[in-house]
């Protein structure tokens, strides 16, 4: 499948590399290709500069947000939650119409430091805001409740089972995302319902962050035991 990964950070790099390895035709979308490729230093969180990552992953294309979106059959939103609506607007509503978007972003607000708060919660969600702003896009919220390496290779990160959630209004889109999740190695997929159920998974983030602080690692996941 032709996939556009919007985002050059940890999630964008990890999933773009993994999806290309699985045989998909992947293009990473970014605001300014030259500026992103000029980033070669690893940051303080251990995330490679995008330019260095791109050199090591020559099979993954790099393009502007609009060009990446235009050429894609399916998109991933792996951008900062605060920037996601602006990023999708820059990608162009006409390039998004009718396509599936896996929305991985979380509405984290770091303005008061760490741990972040959520800038939308309880009665709305980032997933819903994206769906409302781009009604012709088929938004499926998923993968946002685990760290990037667990998204990409659940079976190789941590022993045991992993649960991943789906929220979205379009049943066919969720089926498409389910196939991709299975390719990544996710076997326990819970369809929570329509896009309003993204409130639940986005509100898991405050717990996820406390679990990371308590256990000293981000290599863990939620498992729902029935
Ligand atoms: N890191 C994880 O393991 C993890 C796990 C679960 C969910 N998430 C969520 O996934 C998303 C991506 O996380 P991340 O850690 O990979 O990267 P990130 O640092 O949160 O976001 C990087 C991306 O956001 C874009 N961006 C940042 N500020 C922007 C602005 N003002 N205007 C336009 N674009 C802007 C950047 O665009 P350019 O490429 O143009 O610079 C870059 O592609 C976030 O919403 C995060 O909450 C992350």
PDB file of C-alpha atoms and ligand atoms in Angstrom:
ATOM      1  CA  UNK A   1       0.000   0.000   0.000  1.00  0.00           C
ATOM      2  CA  UNK A   2       1.152   3.593  -0.590  1.00  0.00           C
ATOM      3  CA  UNK A   3       1.387   5.101   2.888  1.00  0.00           C
ATOM      4  CA  UNK A   4       2.156   8.674   3.938  1.00  0.00           C
ATOM      5  CA  UNK A   5       3.580   9.014   7.419  1.00  0.00           C
ATOM      6  CA  UNK A   6       3.084  12.612   8.521  1.00  0.00           C
ATOM      7  CA  UNK A   7       5.739  13.177  11.170  1.00  0.00           C
ATOM      8  CA  UNK A   8       9.512  12.969  11.447  1.00  0.00           C
ATOM      9  CA  UNK A   9       9.848  12.215  15.181  1.00  0.00           C
ATOM     10  CA  UNK A  10      10.165   8.934  17.027  1.00  0.00           C
ATOM     11  CA  UNK A  11       6.773   7.582  15.889  1.00  0.00           C
ATOM     12  CA  UNK A  12       7.182   8.722  12.295  1.00  0.00           C
ATOM     13  CA  UNK A  13      10.651   7.215  11.974  1.00  0.00           C
ATOM     14  CA  UNK A  14       9.794   3.947  13.718  1.00  0.00           C
ATOM     15  CA  UNK A  15       6.577   3.237  11.834  1.00  0.00           C
ATOM     16  CA  UNK A  16       7.850   4.456   8.464  1.00  0.00           C
ATOM     17  CA  UNK A  17      10.835   2.112   8.742  1.00  0.00           C
ATOM     18  CA  UNK A  18       8.744  -0.820   9.874  1.00  0.00           C
ATOM     19  CA  UNK A  19       6.020  -0.363   7.233  1.00  0.00           C
ATOM     20  CA  UNK A  20       8.665  -0.128   4.501  1.00  0.00           C
ATOM     21  CA  UNK A  21      10.251  -3.313   5.845  1.00  0.00           C
ATOM     22  CA  UNK A  22       6.817  -4.954   5.539  1.00  0.00           C
ATOM     23  CA  UNK A  23       6.794  -4.081   1.833  1.00  0.00           C
ATOM     24  CA  UNK A  24       4.718  -0.893   1.779  1.00  0.00           C
ATOM     25  CA  UNK A  25       5.631   2.126  -0.312  1.00  0.00           C
ATOM     26  CA  UNK A  26       6.219   4.725   2.390  1.00  0.00           C
ATOM     27  CA  UNK A  27       6.741   8.485   2.152  1.00  0.00           C
ATOM     28  CA  UNK A  28       7.343  10.654   5.200  1.00  0.00           C
ATOM     29  CA  UNK A  29       5.678  14.062   5.057  1.00  0.00           C
ATOM     30  CA  UNK A  30       7.245  17.095   6.716  1.00  0.00           C
ATOM     31  CA  UNK A  31       6.777  20.892   6.645  1.00  0.00           C
ATOM     32  CA  UNK A  32      10.143  21.646   5.062  1.00  0.00           C
ATOM     33  CA  UNK A  33      12.075  18.778   3.487  1.00  0.00           C
ATOM     34  CA  UNK A  34      15.439  20.599   3.428  1.00  0.00           C
ATOM     35  CA  UNK A  35      15.167  21.715   7.064  1.00  0.00           C
ATOM     36  CA  UNK A  36      14.182  18.215   8.237  1.00  0.00           C
ATOM     37  CA  UNK A  37      16.964  16.526   6.254  1.00  0.00           C
ATOM     38  CA  UNK A  38      19.481  18.989   7.736  1.00  0.00           C
ATOM     39  CA  UNK A  39      18.729  17.619  11.229  1.00  0.00           C
ATOM     40  CA  UNK A  40      21.479  15.101  11.889  1.00  0.00           C
ATOM     41  CA  UNK A  41      21.951  15.246  15.670  1.00  0.00           C
ATOM     42  CA  UNK A  42      20.286  12.723  17.987  1.00  0.00           C
ATOM     43  CA  UNK A  43      18.123  14.621  20.490  1.00  0.00           C
ATOM     44  CA  UNK A  44      18.148  14.301  24.286  1.00  0.00           C
ATOM     45  CA  UNK A  45      15.412  11.622  24.128  1.00  0.00           C
ATOM     46  CA  UNK A  46      17.630   9.478  21.885  1.00  0.00           C
ATOM     47  CA  UNK A  47      15.629  10.164  18.708  1.00  0.00           C
ATOM     48  CA  UNK A  48      17.811  10.332  15.606  1.00  0.00           C
ATOM     49  CA  UNK A  49      17.936  13.580  13.646  1.00  0.00           C
ATOM     50  CA  UNK A  50      15.605  13.019  10.704  1.00  0.00           C
ATOM     51  CA  UNK A  51      18.376  13.583   8.149  1.00  0.00           C
ATOM     52  CA  UNK A  52      20.535  10.881   9.722  1.00  0.00           C
ATOM     53  CA  UNK A  53      17.544   8.540   9.909  1.00  0.00           C
ATOM     54  CA  UNK A  54      16.660   9.193   6.284  1.00  0.00           C
ATOM     55  CA  UNK A  55      20.221   8.408   5.122  1.00  0.00           C
ATOM     56  CA  UNK A  56      19.993   5.080   6.935  1.00  0.00           C
ATOM     57  CA  UNK A  57      16.556   4.382   5.405  1.00  0.00           C
ATOM     58  CA  UNK A  58      16.964   5.178   1.695  1.00  0.00           C
ATOM     59  CA  UNK A  59      13.912   3.109   0.773  1.00  0.00           C
ATOM     60  CA  UNK A  60      11.571   5.587   2.499  1.00  0.00           C
ATOM     61  CA  UNK A  61      10.627   8.694   0.529  1.00  0.00           C
ATOM     62  CA  UNK A  62      10.532  12.210   1.962  1.00  0.00           C
ATOM     63  CA  UNK A  63       8.174  14.906   0.688  1.00  0.00           C
ATOM     64  CA  UNK A  64       6.219  17.966   1.700  1.00  0.00           C
ATOM     65  CA  UNK A  65       3.023  17.316   3.636  1.00  0.00           C
ATOM     66  CA  UNK A  66       0.882  17.983   0.551  1.00  0.00           C
ATOM     67  CA  UNK A  67       2.947  15.834  -1.813  1.00  0.00           C
ATOM     68  CA  UNK A  68       3.080  12.946   0.652  1.00  0.00           C
ATOM     69  CA  UNK A  69      -0.674  13.107   1.258  1.00  0.00           C
ATOM     70  CA  UNK A  70      -1.503  13.434  -2.438  1.00  0.00           C
ATOM     71  CA  UNK A  71       0.321  10.258  -3.370  1.00  0.00           C
ATOM     72  CA  UNK A  72      -0.961   8.131  -0.503  1.00  0.00           C
ATOM     73  CA  UNK A  73      -3.767   5.629  -0.180  1.00  0.00           C
ATOM     74  CA  UNK A  74      -3.552   5.673   3.631  1.00  0.00           C
ATOM     75  CA  UNK A  75      -2.037   8.187   6.058  1.00  0.00           C
ATOM     76  CA  UNK A  76      -0.631   8.167   9.578  1.00  0.00           C
ATOM     77  CA  UNK A  77      -0.759  11.242  11.789  1.00  0.00           C
ATOM     78  CA  UNK A  78       2.455  11.102  13.812  1.00  0.00           C
ATOM     79  CA  UNK A  79       2.721  14.801  14.602  1.00  0.00           C
ATOM     80  CA  UNK A  80       2.621  16.755  17.821  1.00  0.00           C
ATOM     81  CA  UNK A  81      -1.007  16.895  19.000  1.00  0.00           C
ATOM     82  CA  UNK A  82      -0.943  20.681  19.236  1.00  0.00           C
ATOM     83  CA  UNK A  83       0.174  20.902  15.592  1.00  0.00           C
ATOM     84  CA  UNK A  84      -1.945  18.094  14.094  1.00  0.00           C
ATOM     85  CA  UNK A  85      -4.815  20.219  12.759  1.00  0.00           C
ATOM     86  CA  UNK A  86      -2.389  22.696  11.176  1.00  0.00           C
ATOM     87  CA  UNK A  87      -0.332  19.858   9.691  1.00  0.00           C
ATOM     88  CA  UNK A  88      -3.416  18.269   8.124  1.00  0.00           C
ATOM     89  CA  UNK A  89      -4.565  21.651   6.799  1.00  0.00           C
ATOM     90  CA  UNK A  90      -1.131  22.055   5.184  1.00  0.00           C
ATOM     91  CA  UNK A  91      -1.455  18.567   3.707  1.00  0.00           C
ATOM     92  CA  UNK A  92      -4.620  19.856   2.007  1.00  0.00           C
ATOM     93  CA  UNK A  93      -8.195  18.699   2.548  1.00  0.00           C
ATOM     94  CA  UNK A  94      -8.361  17.775  -1.154  1.00  0.00           C
ATOM     95  CA  UNK A  95      -5.425  15.368  -0.680  1.00  0.00           C
ATOM     96  CA  UNK A  96      -7.072  13.760   2.360  1.00  0.00           C
ATOM     97  CA  UNK A  97     -10.624  13.316   1.074  1.00  0.00           C
ATOM     98  CA  UNK A  98     -11.853   9.729   1.063  1.00  0.00           C
ATOM     99  CA  UNK A  99      -8.652   8.367   2.631  1.00  0.00           C
ATOM    100  CA  UNK A 100      -8.029   6.553   5.907  1.00  0.00           C
ATOM    101  CA  UNK A 101      -5.965   8.378   8.543  1.00  0.00           C
ATOM    102  CA  UNK A 102      -4.561   6.452  11.489  1.00  0.00           C
ATOM    103  CA  UNK A 103      -4.396   9.131  14.161  1.00  0.00           C
ATOM    104  CA  UNK A 104      -1.644   8.334  16.662  1.00  0.00           C
ATOM    105  CA  UNK A 105      -1.297  11.845  18.106  1.00  0.00           C
ATOM    106  CA  UNK A 106      -2.076  12.663  21.713  1.00  0.00           C
ATOM    107  CA  UNK A 107      -3.379  16.036  22.920  1.00  0.00           C
ATOM    108  CA  UNK A 108      -0.454  16.655  25.265  1.00  0.00           C
ATOM    109  CA  UNK A 109       0.201  20.136  26.643  1.00  0.00           C
ATOM    110  CA  UNK A 110       3.760  20.567  27.909  1.00  0.00           C
ATOM    111  CA  UNK A 111       3.428  24.322  28.520  1.00  0.00           C
ATOM    112  CA  UNK A 112       3.549  23.829  32.302  1.00  0.00           C
ATOM    113  CA  UNK A 113       6.354  21.253  32.108  1.00  0.00           C
ATOM    114  CA  UNK A 114       6.348  17.524  32.775  1.00  0.00           C
ATOM    115  CA  UNK A 115       4.117  15.604  33.217  1.00  0.00           C
ATOM    116  CA  UNK A 116       1.990  17.197  30.516  1.00  0.00           C
ATOM    117  CA  UNK A 117      -1.751  17.832  30.841  1.00  0.00           C
ATOM    118  CA  UNK A 118      -4.326  17.142  28.126  1.00  0.00           C
ATOM    119  CA  UNK A 119      -5.521  20.171  26.155  1.00  0.00           C
ATOM    120  CA  UNK A 120      -8.782  18.392  25.300  1.00  0.00           C
ATOM    121  CA  UNK A 121     -10.514  15.687  27.346  1.00  0.00           C
ATOM    122  CA  UNK A 122     -13.768  14.314  28.799  1.00  0.00           C
ATOM    123  CA  UNK A 123     -16.239  15.901  26.396  1.00  0.00           C
ATOM    124  CA  UNK A 124     -14.134  15.999  23.225  1.00  0.00           C
ATOM    125  CA  UNK A 125     -10.901  14.546  21.840  1.00  0.00           C
ATOM    126  CA  UNK A 126      -8.191  15.319  19.310  1.00  0.00           C
ATOM    127  CA  UNK A 127      -9.460  12.446  17.159  1.00  0.00           C
ATOM    128  CA  UNK A 128     -12.937  14.026  17.049  1.00  0.00           C
ATOM    129  CA  UNK A 129     -11.503  17.469  16.290  1.00  0.00           C
ATOM    130  CA  UNK A 130      -9.612  16.042  13.329  1.00  0.00           C
ATOM    131  CA  UNK A 131     -12.694  14.171  12.098  1.00  0.00           C
ATOM    132  CA  UNK A 132     -14.843  17.328  12.454  1.00  0.00           C
ATOM    133  CA  UNK A 133     -12.281  19.510  10.650  1.00  0.00           C
ATOM    134  CA  UNK A 134     -11.865  17.014   7.772  1.00  0.00           C
ATOM    135  CA  UNK A 135     -15.262  15.314   7.372  1.00  0.00           C
ATOM    136  CA  UNK A 136     -14.221  13.457   4.215  1.00  0.00           C
ATOM    137  CA  UNK A 137     -11.233  11.886   5.958  1.00  0.00           C
ATOM    138  CA  UNK A 138     -11.829   8.500   7.626  1.00  0.00           C
ATOM    139  CA  UNK A 139     -10.142   8.983  10.992  1.00  0.00           C
ATOM    140  CA  UNK A 140      -9.225   5.888  12.982  1.00  0.00           C
ATOM    141  CA  UNK A 141      -7.609   6.585  16.343  1.00  0.00           C
ATOM    142  CA  UNK A 142      -5.197   3.802  17.225  1.00  0.00           C
ATOM    143  CA  UNK A 143      -1.714   2.959  18.569  1.00  0.00           C
ATOM    144  CA  UNK A 144      -1.609   6.149  20.693  1.00  0.00           C
ATOM    145  CA  UNK A 145      -1.535   4.175  23.980  1.00  0.00           C
ATOM    146  CA  UNK A 146       1.968   2.698  23.624  1.00  0.00           C
ATOM    147  CA  UNK A 147       5.482   3.823  22.795  1.00  0.00           C
ATOM    148  CA  UNK A 148       6.690   3.793  19.190  1.00  0.00           C
ATOM    149  CA  UNK A 149       8.788   0.628  19.418  1.00  0.00           C
ATOM    150  CA  UNK A 150       5.814  -1.289  20.856  1.00  0.00           C
ATOM    151  CA  UNK A 151       3.543   0.012  18.076  1.00  0.00           C
ATOM    152  CA  UNK A 152       5.954  -1.288  15.450  1.00  0.00           C
ATOM    153  CA  UNK A 153       7.042  -4.597  16.976  1.00  0.00           C
ATOM    154  CA  UNK A 154       4.762  -5.627  19.838  1.00  0.00           C
ATOM    155  CA  UNK A 155       5.981  -9.215  19.893  1.00  0.00           C
ATOM    156  CA  UNK A 156       9.604  -8.165  20.250  1.00  0.00           C
ATOM    157  CA  UNK A 157       9.058  -5.612  23.017  1.00  0.00           C
ATOM    158  CA  UNK A 158       8.098  -7.121  26.326  1.00  0.00           C
ATOM    159  CA  UNK A 159       6.836 -10.602  27.017  1.00  0.00           C
ATOM    160  CA  UNK A 160       3.156 -11.417  26.791  1.00  0.00           C
ATOM    161  CA  UNK A 161       0.144  -9.971  25.081  1.00  0.00           C
ATOM    162  CA  UNK A 162      -0.560  -6.437  23.956  1.00  0.00           C
ATOM    163  CA  UNK A 163      -3.920  -4.762  23.535  1.00  0.00           C
ATOM    164  CA  UNK A 164      -4.427  -2.060  20.919  1.00  0.00           C
ATOM    165  CA  UNK A 165      -7.599  -0.005  20.573  1.00  0.00           C
ATOM    166  CA  UNK A 166      -9.517   1.313  17.559  1.00  0.00           C
ATOM    167  CA  UNK A 167     -11.919   4.268  17.452  1.00  0.00           C
ATOM    168  CA  UNK A 168     -13.582   5.536  14.298  1.00  0.00           C
ATOM    169  CA  UNK A 169     -16.862   6.125  12.504  1.00  0.00           C
ATOM    170  CA  UNK A 170     -16.133   4.113   9.348  1.00  0.00           C
ATOM    171  CA  UNK A 171     -16.312   0.318   9.642  1.00  0.00           C
ATOM    172  CA  UNK A 172     -14.374  -0.322   6.399  1.00  0.00           C
ATOM    173  CA  UNK A 173     -11.597   2.050   7.491  1.00  0.00           C
ATOM    174  CA  UNK A 174     -11.284   0.207  10.802  1.00  0.00           C
ATOM    175  CA  UNK A 175     -11.083  -3.077   8.890  1.00  0.00           C
ATOM    176  CA  UNK A 176      -8.224  -1.672   6.780  1.00  0.00           C
ATOM    177  CA  UNK A 177      -6.403  -0.482   9.904  1.00  0.00           C
ATOM    178  CA  UNK A 178      -6.981  -3.867  11.541  1.00  0.00           C
ATOM    179  CA  UNK A 179      -5.147  -5.582   8.666  1.00  0.00           C
ATOM    180  CA  UNK A 180      -2.195  -3.201   9.060  1.00  0.00           C
ATOM    181  CA  UNK A 181      -2.130  -3.740  12.833  1.00  0.00           C
ATOM    182  CA  UNK A 182      -2.016  -7.496  12.260  1.00  0.00           C
ATOM    183  CA  UNK A 183       0.947  -7.033   9.908  1.00  0.00           C
ATOM    184  CA  UNK A 184       2.761  -5.158  12.675  1.00  0.00           C
ATOM    185  CA  UNK A 185       2.075  -8.097  14.998  1.00  0.00           C
ATOM    186  CA  UNK A 186      -0.904  -6.863  17.010  1.00  0.00           C
ATOM    187  CA  UNK A 187      -3.209  -9.753  17.803  1.00  0.00           C
ATOM    188  CA  UNK A 188      -5.519  -8.298  20.469  1.00  0.00           C
ATOM    189  CA  UNK A 189      -7.415  -5.453  18.817  1.00  0.00           C
ATOM    190  CA  UNK A 190     -10.428  -3.961  20.608  1.00  0.00           C
ATOM    191  CA  UNK A 191     -12.796  -1.863  18.505  1.00  0.00           C
ATOM    192  CA  UNK A 192     -14.186   0.609  21.034  1.00  0.00           C
ATOM    193  CA  UNK A 193     -16.723   2.133  18.647  1.00  0.00           C
ATOM    194  CA  UNK A 194     -17.105   5.506  16.972  1.00  0.00           C
ATOM    195  CA  UNK A 195     -14.584   8.353  17.043  1.00  0.00           C
ATOM    196  CA  UNK A 196     -15.963   9.713  20.336  1.00  0.00           C
ATOM    197  CA  UNK A 197     -14.385   6.672  22.016  1.00  0.00           C
ATOM    198  CA  UNK A 198     -10.989   8.257  21.294  1.00  0.00           C
ATOM    199  CA  UNK A 199     -11.686  10.264  24.478  1.00  0.00           C
ATOM    200  CA  UNK A 200     -11.047   7.069  26.406  1.00  0.00           C
ATOM    201  CA  UNK A 201      -7.727   6.159  24.820  1.00  0.00           C
ATOM    202  CA  UNK A 202      -6.432   9.734  24.825  1.00  0.00           C
ATOM    203  CA  UNK A 203      -7.326   9.950  28.529  1.00  0.00           C
ATOM    204  CA  UNK A 204      -5.191   6.847  29.163  1.00  0.00           C
ATOM    205  CA  UNK A 205      -2.112   9.014  28.618  1.00  0.00           C
ATOM    206  CA  UNK A 206      -1.950  10.486  32.132  1.00  0.00           C
ATOM    207  CA  UNK A 207      -1.920   6.888  33.446  1.00  0.00           C
ATOM    208  CA  UNK A 208       0.599   5.773  30.797  1.00  0.00           C
ATOM    209  CA  UNK A 209       2.979   8.562  31.825  1.00  0.00           C
ATOM    210  CA  UNK A 210       2.708   7.644  35.551  1.00  0.00           C
ATOM    211  CA  UNK A 211       3.374   3.994  34.658  1.00  0.00           C
ATOM    212  CA  UNK A 212       6.489   5.052  32.781  1.00  0.00           C
ATOM    213  CA  UNK A 213       7.641   7.081  35.777  1.00  0.00           C
ATOM    214  CA  UNK A 214       6.890   4.252  38.220  1.00  0.00           C
ATOM    215  CA  UNK A 215       8.488   1.459  36.192  1.00  0.00           C
ATOM    216  CA  UNK A 216      11.373   3.478  34.738  1.00  0.00           C
ATOM    217  CA  UNK A 217      10.729   2.250  31.199  1.00  0.00           C
ATOM    218  CA  UNK A 218       8.439   3.014  28.264  1.00  0.00           C
ATOM    219  CA  UNK A 219       8.658  -0.566  27.003  1.00  0.00           C
ATOM    220  CA  UNK A 220       5.348  -1.798  28.411  1.00  0.00           C
ATOM    221  CA  UNK A 221       1.769  -1.951  27.219  1.00  0.00           C
ATOM    222  CA  UNK A 222      -1.812  -2.311  28.361  1.00  0.00           C
ATOM    223  CA  UNK A 223      -3.433  -5.752  28.186  1.00  0.00           C
ATOM    224  CA  UNK A 224      -7.162  -6.137  28.745  1.00  0.00           C
ATOM    225  CA  UNK A 225      -7.861  -9.459  30.463  1.00  0.00           C
ATOM    226  CA  UNK A 226     -11.442 -10.623  29.962  1.00  0.00           C
TER     227      UNK A 226
HETATM  228  N1  LIG B   1       6.853   9.078  21.031  1.00  0.00           N
HETATM  229  C1  LIG B   1       6.054   8.054  21.257  1.00  0.00           C
HETATM  230  O1  LIG B   1       6.515   6.929  21.516  1.00  0.00           O
HETATM  231  C2  LIG B   1       4.559   8.251  21.187  1.00  0.00           C
HETATM  232  C3  LIG B   1       3.700   7.248  21.655  1.00  0.00           C
HETATM  233  C4  LIG B   1       2.318   7.388  21.513  1.00  0.00           C
HETATM  234  C5  LIG B   1       1.808   8.530  20.893  1.00  0.00           C
HETATM  235  N2  LIG B   1       2.658   9.500  20.484  1.00  0.00           N
HETATM  236  C6  LIG B   1       2.115  10.698  19.822  1.00  0.00           C
HETATM  237  O2  LIG B   1       2.537  10.649  18.469  1.00  0.00           O
HETATM  238  C7  LIG B   1       2.786  11.964  17.981  1.00  0.00           C
HETATM  239  C8  LIG B   1       4.221  12.037  17.450  1.00  0.00           C
HETATM  240  O3  LIG B   1       5.111  11.871  18.539  1.00  0.00           O
HETATM  241  P1  LIG B   1       6.692  11.917  18.312  1.00  0.00           P
HETATM  242  O4  LIG B   1       7.292  11.764  19.652  1.00  0.00           O
HETATM  243  O5  LIG B   1       7.060  10.995  17.221  1.00  0.00           O
HETATM  244  O6  LIG B   1       6.973  13.359  17.704  1.00  0.00           O
HETATM  245  P2  LIG B   1       6.684  14.839  18.212  1.00  0.00           P
HETATM  246  O7  LIG B   1       7.980  15.439  18.611  1.00  0.00           O
HETATM  247  O8  LIG B   1       5.548  14.896  19.180  1.00  0.00           O
HETATM  248  O9  LIG B   1       6.190  15.508  16.836  1.00  0.00           O
HETATM  249  C9  LIG B   1       7.073  15.627  15.766  1.00  0.00           C
HETATM  250  C10 LIG B   1       6.319  16.050  14.541  1.00  0.00           C
HETATM  251  O10 LIG B   1       5.407  17.118  14.825  1.00  0.00           O
HETATM  252  C11 LIG B   1       5.573  18.150  13.861  1.00  0.00           C
HETATM  253  N3  LIG B   1       5.415  19.461  14.519  1.00  0.00           N
HETATM  254  C12 LIG B   1       5.866  19.814  15.744  1.00  0.00           C
HETATM  255  N4  LIG B   1       5.542  21.103  15.992  1.00  0.00           N
HETATM  256  C13 LIG B   1       4.906  21.565  14.903  1.00  0.00           C
HETATM  257  C14 LIG B   1       4.328  22.812  14.551  1.00  0.00           C
HETATM  258  N5  LIG B   1       4.327  23.846  15.379  1.00  0.00           N
HETATM  259  N6  LIG B   1       3.719  22.927  13.354  1.00  0.00           N
HETATM  260  C15 LIG B   1       3.687  21.876  12.517  1.00  0.00           C
HETATM  261  N7  LIG B   1       4.232  20.649  12.791  1.00  0.00           N
HETATM  262  C16 LIG B   1       4.823  20.505  13.974  1.00  0.00           C
HETATM  263  C17 LIG B   1       6.980  18.010  13.321  1.00  0.00           C
HETATM  264  O11 LIG B   1       6.926  18.439  11.980  1.00  0.00           O
HETATM  265  P3  LIG B   1       8.218  18.587  11.041  1.00  0.00           P
HETATM  266  O12 LIG B   1       8.537  17.215  10.536  1.00  0.00           O
HETATM  267  O13 LIG B   1       7.737  19.466   9.952  1.00  0.00           O
HETATM  268  O14 LIG B   1       9.303  19.197  11.874  1.00  0.00           O
HETATM  269  C18 LIG B   1       7.277  16.533  13.467  1.00  0.00           C
HETATM  270  O15 LIG B   1       6.994  15.859  12.285  1.00  0.00           O
HETATM  271  C19 LIG B   1       2.522  12.919  19.157  1.00  0.00           C
HETATM  272  O16 LIG B   1       1.228  13.443  19.034  1.00  0.00           O
HETATM  273  C20 LIG B   1       2.635  12.009  20.377  1.00  0.00           C
HETATM  274  O17 LIG B   1       1.845  12.460  21.463  1.00  0.00           O
HETATM  275  C21 LIG B   1       4.019   9.396  20.609  1.00  0.00           C
END
